[in-house]
Amino acid sequence: MGISDEQWQSPSRLPGWTRAHVATHLARNADALTRLVEELALGRHVPLYPSLAARDQEIERGSERDGLALQIDLDTSAGRLHGAFDLLEEIPVSSVELAPGLEVETSQLPTVRLSEVLLHHLDLDVGFSLDDISADAGRWLLAWVCFRLRRRMSTPAMRIISDSGLTDRIGGSGYATTVRGSDAALAGWLSGRTGSDQLRGAQNLALPLLG
């Protein structure tokens, strides 16, 4: 489905961001991961973004472009990242910091990117839904979301049990409410994108948006 220039400049599901903001963020995230992997291949560890202020400025500036420029940026940045990910096979597994307090192994970077694309595709609000996420992708997405929330004290304590067999304990201390459902439905709800209608045990639990 094509998106008009007017639609690109219309609000996304992310507060304060248009669809053009979301697209620009996805493109700059691809470039940041490409740079990270290429530097790792040279034996150098660098931050994902030089600074959050610079990242935010690039997103604001990029959000002013028309639809054609946005689509070209999305396609070319994704292509560069695809090539960079081929380098991961030759890079010794190590930990990298994506944000303060958020470290992952280099082998997880493709899953990190897949999760970013899936969640922000939902944020674009252009007809993509949880039902469009494949079974494998849904499981990877849920595993990543649970990893992000595993020790987040502001998240209610929960024991997550998915229909595919994935289990995790996330959130703060205290009694952990058991919540069950499909991988995609759990991931959508835990990330603050969707409601809890398709879940079991999630009543009266409110979750913030996971960026």
Short mmCIF file of C-alpha atoms in Angstrom, two decimals:
data_model
loop_
_atom_site.label_atom_id
_atom_site.label_comp_id
_atom_site.label_asym_id
_atom_site.label_seq_id
_atom_site.Cartn_x
_atom_site.Cartn_y
_atom_site.Cartn_z
CA MET A 1 0.00 0.00 0.00
CA GLY A 2 1.35 3.41 -0.97
CA ILE A 3 1.57 6.23 1.58
CA SER A 4 0.95 9.77 0.38
CA ASP A 5 3.04 12.76 1.44
CA GLU A 6 0.11 13.93 3.54
CA GLN A 7 -0.11 10.55 5.27
CA TRP A 8 3.64 10.57 5.99
CA GLN A 9 3.20 13.90 7.77
CA SER A 10 0.19 12.66 9.76
CA PRO A 11 0.46 11.39 13.37
CA SER A 12 1.76 7.90 14.03
CA ARG A 13 0.85 5.89 17.11
CA LEU A 14 3.90 7.32 18.90
CA PRO A 15 3.08 10.49 20.84
CA GLY A 16 4.50 13.57 19.14
CA TRP A 17 5.81 11.71 16.09
CA THR A 18 4.49 11.67 12.55
CA ARG A 19 4.91 8.65 10.32
CA ALA A 20 7.88 10.48 8.79
CA HIS A 21 9.53 10.62 12.22
CA VAL A 22 9.09 6.86 12.61
CA ALA A 23 10.50 6.14 9.13
CA THR A 24 13.49 8.41 9.70
CA HIS A 25 14.17 6.78 13.07
CA LEU A 26 14.15 3.33 11.43
CA ALA A 27 16.59 4.48 8.76
CA ARG A 28 18.96 6.12 11.25
CA ASN A 29 18.78 3.05 13.49
CA ALA A 30 19.85 0.93 10.52
CA ASP A 31 22.78 3.27 9.86
CA ALA A 32 23.75 3.20 13.55
CA LEU A 33 23.76 -0.60 13.64
CA THR A 34 25.72 -0.72 10.37
CA ARG A 35 28.38 1.54 11.83
CA LEU A 36 28.46 -0.46 15.06
CA VAL A 37 29.03 -3.76 13.23
CA GLU A 38 31.61 -2.33 10.81
CA GLU A 39 33.58 -0.91 13.72
CA LEU A 40 33.37 -4.24 15.56
CA ALA A 41 34.81 -5.94 12.48
CA LEU A 42 37.82 -3.63 12.88
CA GLY A 43 38.11 -4.50 16.55
CA ARG A 44 36.66 -1.24 17.82
CA HIS A 45 33.71 -0.76 20.17
CA VAL A 46 31.70 2.42 19.60
CA PRO A 47 28.38 3.66 20.98
CA LEU A 48 25.28 3.02 18.90
CA TYR A 49 24.73 6.78 18.55
CA PRO A 50 27.37 9.50 19.01
CA SER A 51 24.82 11.32 21.19
CA LEU A 52 21.09 11.21 21.78
CA ALA A 53 20.86 14.90 20.95
CA ALA A 54 22.45 14.32 17.54
CA ARG A 55 20.14 11.36 16.91
CA ASP A 56 17.05 13.36 17.79
CA GLN A 57 18.16 16.26 15.59
CA GLU A 58 18.63 13.93 12.63
CA ILE A 59 15.16 12.47 13.14
CA GLU A 60 13.58 15.92 13.29
CA ARG A 61 15.40 17.06 10.18
CA GLY A 62 14.65 13.85 8.29
CA SER A 63 10.97 13.94 9.17
CA GLU A 64 10.54 17.01 6.94
CA ARG A 65 11.20 15.05 3.73
CA ASP A 66 8.64 13.82 1.20
CA GLY A 67 7.50 10.25 0.82
CA LEU A 68 9.88 9.32 -2.00
CA ALA A 69 12.93 10.51 -0.06
CA LEU A 70 11.76 8.61 3.02
CA GLN A 71 11.23 5.38 1.09
CA ILE A 72 14.61 5.60 -0.62
CA ASP A 73 16.26 6.21 2.76
CA LEU A 74 14.48 3.22 4.31
CA ASP A 75 15.45 0.91 1.45
CA THR A 76 19.09 1.98 1.12
CA SER A 77 19.81 2.03 4.85
CA ALA A 78 18.26 -1.44 5.22
CA GLY A 79 20.40 -2.70 2.35
CA ARG A 80 23.58 -1.39 3.96
CA LEU A 81 22.65 -3.04 7.25
CA HIS A 82 21.94 -6.36 5.53
CA GLY A 83 25.46 -6.29 4.13
CA ALA A 84 26.95 -5.36 7.50
CA PHE A 85 25.17 -8.22 9.25
CA ASP A 86 27.06 -10.63 6.98
CA LEU A 87 30.18 -9.55 8.88
CA LEU A 88 28.81 -10.90 12.15
CA GLU A 89 29.79 -14.44 11.18
CA GLU A 90 33.44 -13.39 11.30
CA ILE A 91 33.26 -11.29 14.48
CA PRO A 92 33.93 -12.98 17.85
CA VAL A 93 30.84 -12.85 20.05
CA SER A 94 31.08 -10.02 22.58
CA SER A 95 28.81 -7.65 24.47
CA VAL A 96 27.85 -4.27 23.07
CA GLU A 97 25.99 -1.43 24.79
CA LEU A 98 22.96 -0.17 22.87
CA ALA A 99 21.94 2.32 25.56
CA PRO A 100 22.94 3.00 29.16
CA GLY A 101 22.26 -0.22 31.03
CA LEU A 102 21.22 -2.13 27.91
CA GLU A 103 23.86 -4.63 26.79
CA VAL A 104 23.39 -7.45 24.29
CA GLU A 105 25.65 -9.96 22.60
CA THR A 106 26.64 -9.25 19.02
CA SER A 107 24.79 -12.39 17.94
CA GLN A 108 21.54 -10.76 19.12
CA LEU A 109 21.82 -7.69 16.89
CA PRO A 110 19.70 -9.10 14.02
CA THR A 111 16.91 -9.86 16.51
CA VAL A 112 17.24 -6.35 17.93
CA ARG A 113 16.75 -4.90 14.45
CA LEU A 114 13.86 -7.23 13.60
CA SER A 115 12.08 -6.20 16.80
CA GLU A 116 12.67 -2.52 16.02
CA VAL A 117 11.14 -2.93 12.56
CA LEU A 118 8.13 -4.91 13.78
CA LEU A 119 7.21 -2.57 16.62
CA HIS A 120 7.64 0.57 14.55
CA HIS A 121 5.70 -0.96 11.67
CA LEU A 122 2.81 -1.17 14.14
CA ASP A 123 3.50 2.44 15.13
CA LEU A 124 3.15 3.61 11.53
CA ASP A 125 -0.56 2.66 11.70
CA VAL A 126 -0.80 1.78 8.01
CA GLY A 127 -2.72 -1.50 8.27
CA PHE A 128 0.05 -3.72 9.68
CA SER A 129 -1.18 -5.66 12.71
CA LEU A 130 -0.12 -8.42 15.08
CA ASP A 131 -1.79 -10.93 12.77
CA ASP A 132 0.78 -10.05 10.09
CA ILE A 133 3.71 -11.18 12.26
CA SER A 134 4.91 -14.71 11.49
CA ALA A 135 5.17 -17.32 14.23
CA ASP A 136 8.98 -17.26 14.30
CA ALA A 137 9.15 -13.46 14.27
CA GLY A 138 6.54 -13.26 17.01
CA ARG A 139 8.58 -15.52 19.28
CA TRP A 140 11.80 -13.54 18.65
CA LEU A 141 9.94 -10.30 19.30
CA LEU A 142 8.47 -11.56 22.56
CA ALA A 143 11.86 -12.81 23.75
CA TRP A 144 13.38 -9.37 23.08
CA VAL A 145 10.55 -7.48 24.79
CA CYS A 146 10.81 -9.74 27.85
CA PHE A 147 14.57 -9.21 27.90
CA ARG A 148 14.01 -5.44 27.92
CA LEU A 149 11.49 -5.70 30.77
CA ARG A 150 13.14 -8.43 32.83
CA ARG A 151 14.52 -6.08 35.48
CA ARG A 152 12.48 -2.94 34.86
CA MET A 153 11.15 -2.12 38.30
CA SER A 154 8.44 0.18 36.94
CA THR A 155 6.83 -2.79 35.17
CA PRO A 156 4.42 -4.90 37.27
CA ALA A 157 5.87 -8.26 38.25
CA MET A 158 4.64 -10.88 35.79
CA ARG A 159 5.26 -14.45 34.79
CA ILE A 160 4.88 -14.65 31.02
CA ILE A 161 3.78 -17.94 29.45
CA SER A 162 3.26 -17.96 25.70
CA ASP A 163 1.27 -20.48 23.71
CA SER A 164 4.50 -21.50 21.94
CA GLY A 165 6.17 -22.43 25.25
CA LEU A 166 8.29 -19.34 25.90
CA THR A 167 8.32 -18.42 29.59
CA ASP A 168 9.93 -15.53 31.45
CA ARG A 169 9.71 -13.58 34.70
CA ILE A 170 9.70 -9.83 34.17
CA GLY A 171 9.13 -6.61 36.06
CA GLY A 172 9.60 -5.56 39.64
CA SER A 173 9.64 -7.51 42.87
CA GLY A 174 6.70 -9.07 44.66
CA TYR A 175 3.95 -11.42 43.57
CA ALA A 176 4.15 -12.10 39.84
CA THR A 177 0.83 -12.26 38.00
CA THR A 178 0.75 -15.00 35.35
CA VAL A 179 -0.19 -13.75 31.89
CA ARG A 180 -0.74 -16.11 28.95
CA GLY A 181 -1.30 -15.66 25.23
CA SER A 182 0.27 -15.91 21.82
CA ASP A 183 3.80 -14.62 21.26
CA ALA A 184 2.68 -11.69 19.09
CA ALA A 185 -0.23 -10.70 21.35
CA LEU A 186 1.99 -10.78 24.44
CA ALA A 187 4.73 -8.78 22.70
CA GLY A 188 2.26 -6.19 21.45
CA TRP A 189 0.72 -5.71 24.88
CA LEU A 190 3.97 -5.77 26.85
CA SER A 191 5.45 -3.13 24.54
CA GLY A 192 2.40 -0.90 25.04
CA ARG A 193 1.19 -1.19 21.43
CA THR A 194 -1.99 -3.22 21.86
CA GLY A 195 -4.63 -4.10 24.42
CA SER A 196 -4.97 -7.24 26.50
CA ASP A 197 -8.15 -8.59 24.88
CA GLN A 198 -6.37 -11.64 23.46
CA LEU A 199 -4.54 -12.45 26.71
CA ARG A 200 -5.39 -14.39 29.83
CA GLY A 201 -4.57 -12.96 33.25
CA ALA A 202 -3.69 -9.41 32.14
CA GLN A 203 -6.74 -7.69 33.62
CA ASN A 204 -6.16 -4.35 35.34
CA LEU A 205 -2.48 -4.23 34.36
CA ALA A 206 -1.41 -1.07 32.53
CA LEU A 207 1.89 -0.91 30.68
CA PRO A 208 3.78 2.09 29.30
CA LEU A 209 5.07 2.32 25.74
CA LEU A 210 8.38 0.52 25.23
CA GLY A 211 10.62 2.57 22.95
#
